[in-house]
Tab-separated table of C-alpha atoms and ligand atoms in Angstrom:
chain	number	residue	atom	x	y	z
A	1	MET	CA	109.336	106.446	80.264
A	2	PRO	CA	105.940	105.764	81.634
A	3	SER	CA	103.030	105.882	79.213
A	4	ARG	CA	100.374	108.548	79.466
A	5	ALA	CA	97.514	106.057	79.189
A	6	PRO	CA	94.306	107.383	80.827
A	7	ILE	CA	93.578	106.548	84.459
A	8	ASN	CA	90.638	104.394	85.344
A	9	ARG	CA	88.856	106.101	88.267
A	10	ILE	CA	86.728	103.862	90.584
A	11	VAL	CA	84.590	105.575	93.237
A	12	VAL	CA	83.506	103.619	96.325
A	13	ALA	CA	81.504	104.513	99.376
A	14	ASP	CA	84.060	104.487	102.172
A	15	PRO	CA	87.428	103.236	103.349
A	16	ALA	CA	86.030	99.745	104.061
A	17	ALA	CA	84.686	99.489	100.463
A	18	LEU	CA	88.066	100.828	99.221
A	19	ALA	CA	90.023	98.082	100.996
A	20	LEU	CA	87.585	95.525	99.791
A	21	THR	CA	87.936	96.673	96.180
A	22	ALA	CA	91.639	96.803	96.429
A	23	ALA	CA	91.762	93.243	97.853
A	24	GLN	CA	89.613	92.002	95.000
A	25	ARG	CA	91.813	93.679	92.409
A	26	LEU	CA	94.937	92.286	94.057
A	27	LEU	CA	93.444	88.773	93.949
A	28	ALA	CA	92.426	89.214	90.328
A	29	ARG	CA	96.013	90.114	89.387
A	30	ILE	CA	97.305	87.070	91.283
A	31	GLU	CA	94.801	84.759	89.657
A	32	ALA	CA	95.681	86.073	86.265
A	33	ASN	CA	99.224	84.917	86.621
A	34	THR	CA	99.837	81.133	86.889
A	35	GLY	CA	103.623	81.509	87.488
A	36	ARG	CA	105.653	83.679	89.822
A	37	ILE	CA	103.930	86.837	91.042
A	38	ALA	CA	105.351	90.116	92.197
A	39	ILE	CA	103.439	92.678	94.184
A	40	CYS	CA	104.929	96.048	95.004
A	41	LEU	CA	103.421	97.381	98.344
A	42	THR	CA	103.252	100.926	99.624
A	43	GLY	CA	103.708	102.597	102.954
A	44	GLY	CA	101.827	105.369	104.679
A	45	SER	CA	98.400	104.927	106.281
A	46	SER	CA	96.293	104.407	103.253
A	47	PRO	CA	97.010	100.648	102.686
A	48	LYS	CA	96.673	99.544	106.254
A	49	GLN	CA	93.010	98.530	106.014
A	50	LEU	CA	93.823	96.435	102.893
A	51	TYR	CA	96.715	94.759	104.707
A	52	ARG	CA	94.412	93.914	107.653
A	53	LEU	CA	91.897	92.409	105.199
A	54	LEU	CA	94.534	90.339	103.567
A	55	ALA	CA	95.560	88.959	106.956
A	56	GLY	CA	91.980	87.549	107.562
A	57	ASP	CA	89.482	85.175	105.952
A	58	PRO	CA	88.840	84.578	103.150
A	59	TRP	CA	91.754	86.547	101.616
A	60	SER	CA	94.726	84.953	103.391
A	61	LYS	CA	93.452	81.501	102.324
A	62	ARG	CA	93.017	82.556	98.627
A	63	ILE	CA	96.585	83.889	98.207
A	64	PRO	CA	99.009	81.294	96.853
A	65	TRP	CA	101.770	82.443	99.178
A	66	ASP	CA	104.429	80.130	97.700
A	67	ARG	CA	104.141	81.933	94.324
A	68	VAL	CA	103.899	85.562	95.443
A	69	HIS	CA	106.875	87.844	96.039
A	70	TRP	CA	106.332	91.122	97.950
A	71	PHE	CA	108.363	94.328	97.384
A	72	ILE	CA	107.966	97.856	98.585
A	73	GLY	CA	107.828	101.012	96.447
A	74	ASP	CA	109.566	103.291	98.884
A	75	GLU	CA	111.074	103.214	102.310
A	76	ARG	CA	111.828	105.666	105.068
A	77	PHE	CA	115.642	105.379	105.781
A	78	VAL	CA	115.129	104.155	109.312
A	79	SER	CA	115.727	100.744	110.931
A	80	PRO	CA	113.104	98.035	110.618
A	81	ALA	CA	112.382	98.415	114.340
A	82	ASP	CA	111.263	101.953	113.837
A	83	PRO	CA	107.488	102.458	113.584
A	84	LEU	CA	108.020	104.589	110.565
A	85	ASN	CA	109.445	101.711	108.506
A	86	ASN	CA	107.020	100.891	105.735
A	87	MET	CA	107.904	97.263	105.106
A	88	ALA	CA	107.919	96.622	108.823
A	89	MET	CA	104.336	97.850	109.027
A	90	ALA	CA	103.230	95.535	106.145
A	91	ARG	CA	105.135	92.658	107.708
A	92	GLY	CA	103.650	93.220	111.127
A	93	ILE	CA	100.090	93.365	109.780
A	94	PHE	CA	100.157	90.375	107.388
A	95	LEU	CA	103.271	89.356	105.538
A	96	ASP	CA	105.148	87.744	108.511
A	97	HIS	CA	102.094	85.622	109.279
A	98	PHE	CA	101.899	84.026	105.813
A	99	ALA	CA	104.646	84.817	103.318
A	100	PRO	CA	107.802	82.645	103.153
A	101	LYS	CA	110.605	84.805	104.501
A	102	ASP	CA	112.517	84.772	101.231
A	103	HIS	CA	109.477	86.057	99.332
A	104	ILE	CA	109.574	89.345	101.387
A	105	HIS	CA	111.904	91.864	99.814
A	106	PRO	CA	112.412	94.907	102.103
A	107	ILE	CA	114.534	97.857	101.217
A	108	LEU	CA	117.368	97.293	103.677
A	109	THR	CA	118.554	100.371	105.561
A	110	ASP	CA	121.485	98.938	107.532
A	111	VAL	CA	123.998	100.802	105.303
A	112	ALA	CA	125.468	104.285	105.605
A	113	THR	CA	123.441	106.212	103.087
A	114	PRO	CA	120.079	106.055	101.232
A	115	ASP	CA	122.124	105.803	97.903
A	116	GLN	CA	123.768	102.635	99.029
A	117	SER	CA	120.445	101.198	100.111
A	118	ALA	CA	119.016	102.119	96.726
A	119	GLU	CA	121.875	100.555	94.814
A	120	ARG	CA	121.435	97.313	96.722
A	121	TYR	CA	117.633	97.202	96.142
A	122	GLU	CA	118.101	97.968	92.439
A	123	ARG	CA	120.436	94.941	92.162
A	124	GLU	CA	117.930	92.877	94.028
A	125	LEU	CA	115.115	93.871	91.683
A	126	GLN	CA	117.320	93.305	88.607
A	127	SER	CA	118.291	89.884	89.845
A	128	PHE	CA	114.649	89.020	90.503
A	129	TYR	CA	113.657	90.280	87.068
A	130	GLY	CA	116.597	88.612	85.384
A	131	ALA	CA	117.754	91.585	83.405
A	132	ASP	CA	119.190	95.079	83.892
A	133	ASP	CA	116.795	96.668	81.393
A	134	LEU	CA	113.058	96.787	81.604
A	135	ASP	CA	111.080	95.253	78.763
A	136	HIS	CA	107.624	96.649	78.150
A	137	ALA	CA	106.456	93.167	77.093
A	138	ARG	CA	107.464	91.684	80.424
A	139	PRO	CA	106.425	93.897	83.350
A	140	LEU	CA	108.436	93.778	86.530
A	141	PHE	CA	105.430	93.644	88.805
A	142	ASP	CA	101.866	92.283	88.508
A	143	LEU	CA	100.577	94.982	90.852
A	144	VAL	CA	102.011	98.239	92.267
A	145	LEU	CA	100.144	99.834	95.179
A	146	MET	CA	100.510	103.643	95.522
A	147	GLY	CA	99.448	106.381	97.892
A	148	ILE	CA	99.325	110.081	97.289
A	149	GLY	CA	100.766	112.766	99.764
A	150	PRO	CA	99.421	116.278	100.344
A	151	ASP	CA	101.980	117.755	98.051
A	152	GLY	CA	101.254	115.351	95.167
A	153	HIS	CA	104.160	113.059	95.946
A	154	THR	CA	103.774	109.312	95.392
A	155	ALA	CA	106.236	106.686	96.669
A	156	SER	CA	109.000	109.046	97.767
A	157	LEU	CA	108.947	111.034	94.477
A	158	PHE	CA	108.435	114.612	95.746
A	159	PRO	CA	107.524	117.586	93.461
A	160	GLY	CA	110.596	119.349	92.114
A	161	TYR	CA	113.049	116.744	93.335
A	162	PRO	CA	115.581	115.121	90.786
A	163	ALA	CA	114.384	111.640	91.650
A	164	VAL	CA	111.134	112.299	89.722
A	165	ASN	CA	113.143	112.778	86.439
A	166	GLU	CA	115.350	109.699	86.880
A	167	THR	CA	115.168	107.459	83.880
A	168	ARG	CA	118.281	105.273	84.202
A	169	HIS	CA	118.094	103.894	87.769
A	170	TRP	CA	115.288	101.723	89.100
A	171	VAL	CA	115.815	102.903	92.717
A	172	VAL	CA	117.358	106.094	94.142
A	173	GLY	CA	118.146	107.678	97.479
A	174	VAL	CA	116.206	110.810	98.569
A	175	PRO	CA	118.323	112.678	101.178
A	176	GLN	CA	115.498	114.888	102.417
A	177	ALA	CA	111.757	114.366	102.486
A	178	HIS	CA	109.423	117.184	101.348
A	179	VAL	CA	106.709	116.366	103.927
A	180	GLU	CA	106.500	114.541	107.228
A	181	PRO	CA	107.994	112.306	108.367
A	182	PHE	CA	111.183	114.246	107.629
A	183	VAL	CA	113.546	111.307	107.285
A	184	PRO	CA	115.624	110.397	104.210
A	185	ARG	CA	113.924	107.974	101.791
A	186	VAL	CA	114.719	105.346	99.260
A	187	THR	CA	112.356	105.109	96.317
A	188	LEU	CA	111.596	103.244	93.149
A	189	THR	CA	111.695	105.602	90.165
A	190	LEU	CA	108.904	106.219	87.744
A	191	PRO	CA	110.107	103.725	85.050
A	192	ALA	CA	110.455	100.889	87.718
A	193	LEU	CA	107.076	101.662	89.148
A	194	ALA	CA	105.532	101.862	85.675
A	195	SER	CA	106.758	98.434	84.836
A	196	CYS	CA	103.613	96.625	86.100
A	197	ARG	CA	100.373	95.180	84.789
A	198	GLU	CA	98.405	97.414	87.176
A	199	MET	CA	99.183	100.486	89.324
A	200	LEU	CA	96.548	100.990	91.978
A	201	PHE	CA	96.327	104.273	93.802
A	202	GLU	CA	94.254	104.366	97.058
A	203	LEU	CA	92.776	107.641	98.235
A	204	ALA	CA	90.337	107.837	101.122
A	205	GLY	CA	89.007	110.510	103.513
A	206	SER	CA	88.307	114.211	103.395
A	207	GLY	CA	91.960	114.891	104.075
A	208	LYS	CA	92.671	113.834	100.452
A	209	ARG	CA	90.185	116.391	98.954
A	210	ALA	CA	92.609	119.237	98.419
A	211	ILE	CA	95.255	117.138	96.622
A	212	LEU	CA	92.684	115.361	94.579
A	213	ALA	CA	91.458	118.701	93.321
A	214	LYS	CA	95.017	119.839	92.673
A	215	LEU	CA	95.835	116.767	90.707
A	216	SER	CA	93.216	117.665	88.161
A	217	THR	CA	94.958	120.981	87.478
A	218	ASP	CA	98.636	120.208	87.755
A	219	GLU	CA	99.895	117.610	85.346
A	220	SER	CA	103.489	117.961	86.597
A	221	LEU	CA	102.844	116.530	90.022
A	222	PRO	CA	104.649	113.218	90.564
A	223	ALA	CA	101.365	111.374	91.236
A	224	ASN	CA	100.200	112.430	87.792
A	225	ARG	CA	103.380	111.318	86.202
A	226	ALA	CA	103.236	107.887	87.749
A	227	ARG	CA	101.418	105.590	85.293
A	228	SER	CA	101.566	101.922	84.606
A	229	ILE	CA	102.550	100.555	81.241
A	230	GLY	CA	99.444	98.430	81.639
A	231	GLU	CA	96.408	99.682	83.668
A	232	THR	CA	96.392	102.600	86.038
A	233	VAL	CA	93.539	102.717	88.578
A	234	LEU	CA	92.594	105.533	91.068
A	235	LEU	CA	90.469	104.067	93.758
A	236	VAL	CA	88.842	106.824	95.690
A	237	ASP	CA	86.145	107.110	98.305
A	238	GLN	CA	83.292	109.567	98.439
A	239	ALA	CA	84.811	111.591	101.317
A	240	ALA	CA	87.929	112.222	99.269
A	241	LEU	CA	85.735	113.468	96.371
A	242	GLY	CA	83.834	115.786	98.693
A	243	GLU	CA	80.649	113.681	98.387
A	244	GLU	CA	78.570	112.745	101.302
A	245	THR	CA	77.699	109.081	101.846
A	246	ALA	CA	74.002	108.208	102.041
B	1	6PG	C1	105.488	106.940	102.505
B	1	6PG	C2	104.673	106.478	101.334
B	1	6PG	C3	104.001	107.729	100.701
B	1	6PG	C4	102.493	107.601	101.030
B	1	6PG	C5	101.842	108.952	100.802
B	1	6PG	C6	100.379	108.802	101.294
B	1	6PG	O1	106.478	106.309	102.750
B	1	6PG	O2	105.038	107.903	103.171
B	1	6PG	O3	104.944	105.478	100.606
B	1	6PG	O4	104.190	107.850	99.305
B	1	6PG	O5	101.979	106.665	100.211
B	1	6PG	O6	102.478	109.881	101.510
B	1	6PG	O7	100.491	108.571	102.685
B	1	6PG	P1	99.173	108.282	103.485
B	1	6PG	O8	98.631	106.951	103.000
B	1	6PG	O9	99.621	108.159	104.968
B	1	6PG	O10	98.244	109.379	103.305
């Protein structure tokens, strides 16, 4: 089960500073590993500014693309051609321009059910990792990026849904979403997401104020239960905290 290590909260001025700090942390994780690197991306709108940054100078030149593998923490069960598809968003913004094709690991949705898609991604992750059981001494990912939804969900782990309590599987299907977009999902589970050196949450804008306040009072929310076995960082801007920028 994920550990309950304290979260490291970093406050920055605005979304631009947030993307810059996230890029610096991502690069630091990459530079700390001289071998094969695994980054788990996230969907939604929060990471888009970071992805745009990674597509430009100097970031794209600093990433050793031949050593980095890119995964996704959850996917909407829609085709890659659908604008709702999380990995397609990341591919369109930066991955397809730089990453070797076989280093991009989407959750494939060309099967009948989210469960089948989940089973296949679980096998892919286990084959990449080289074992069917996660070892705390050998995290699956170097970095896991996360967002937080208005109901306290993270990845596609919604409050009160069985997926949040899954301990055996690394990936599960979620037949119905709790918030928009109301499409079925496929999500990594808490133990799989936890298996990382760093889990980095990005929260920006006044629209995140309410959920940020709720997180401090409700320990049971999925975003509060998602913690790295290494370091967990909450990167937040002043608007999300309810503070005015100077
Ligand atoms: C998804 C996400 C989800 C997202 C949060 C925050 O597929 O929707 O992976 O967990 O990160 O809902 O979304 P925003 O960044 O759009 O606020």
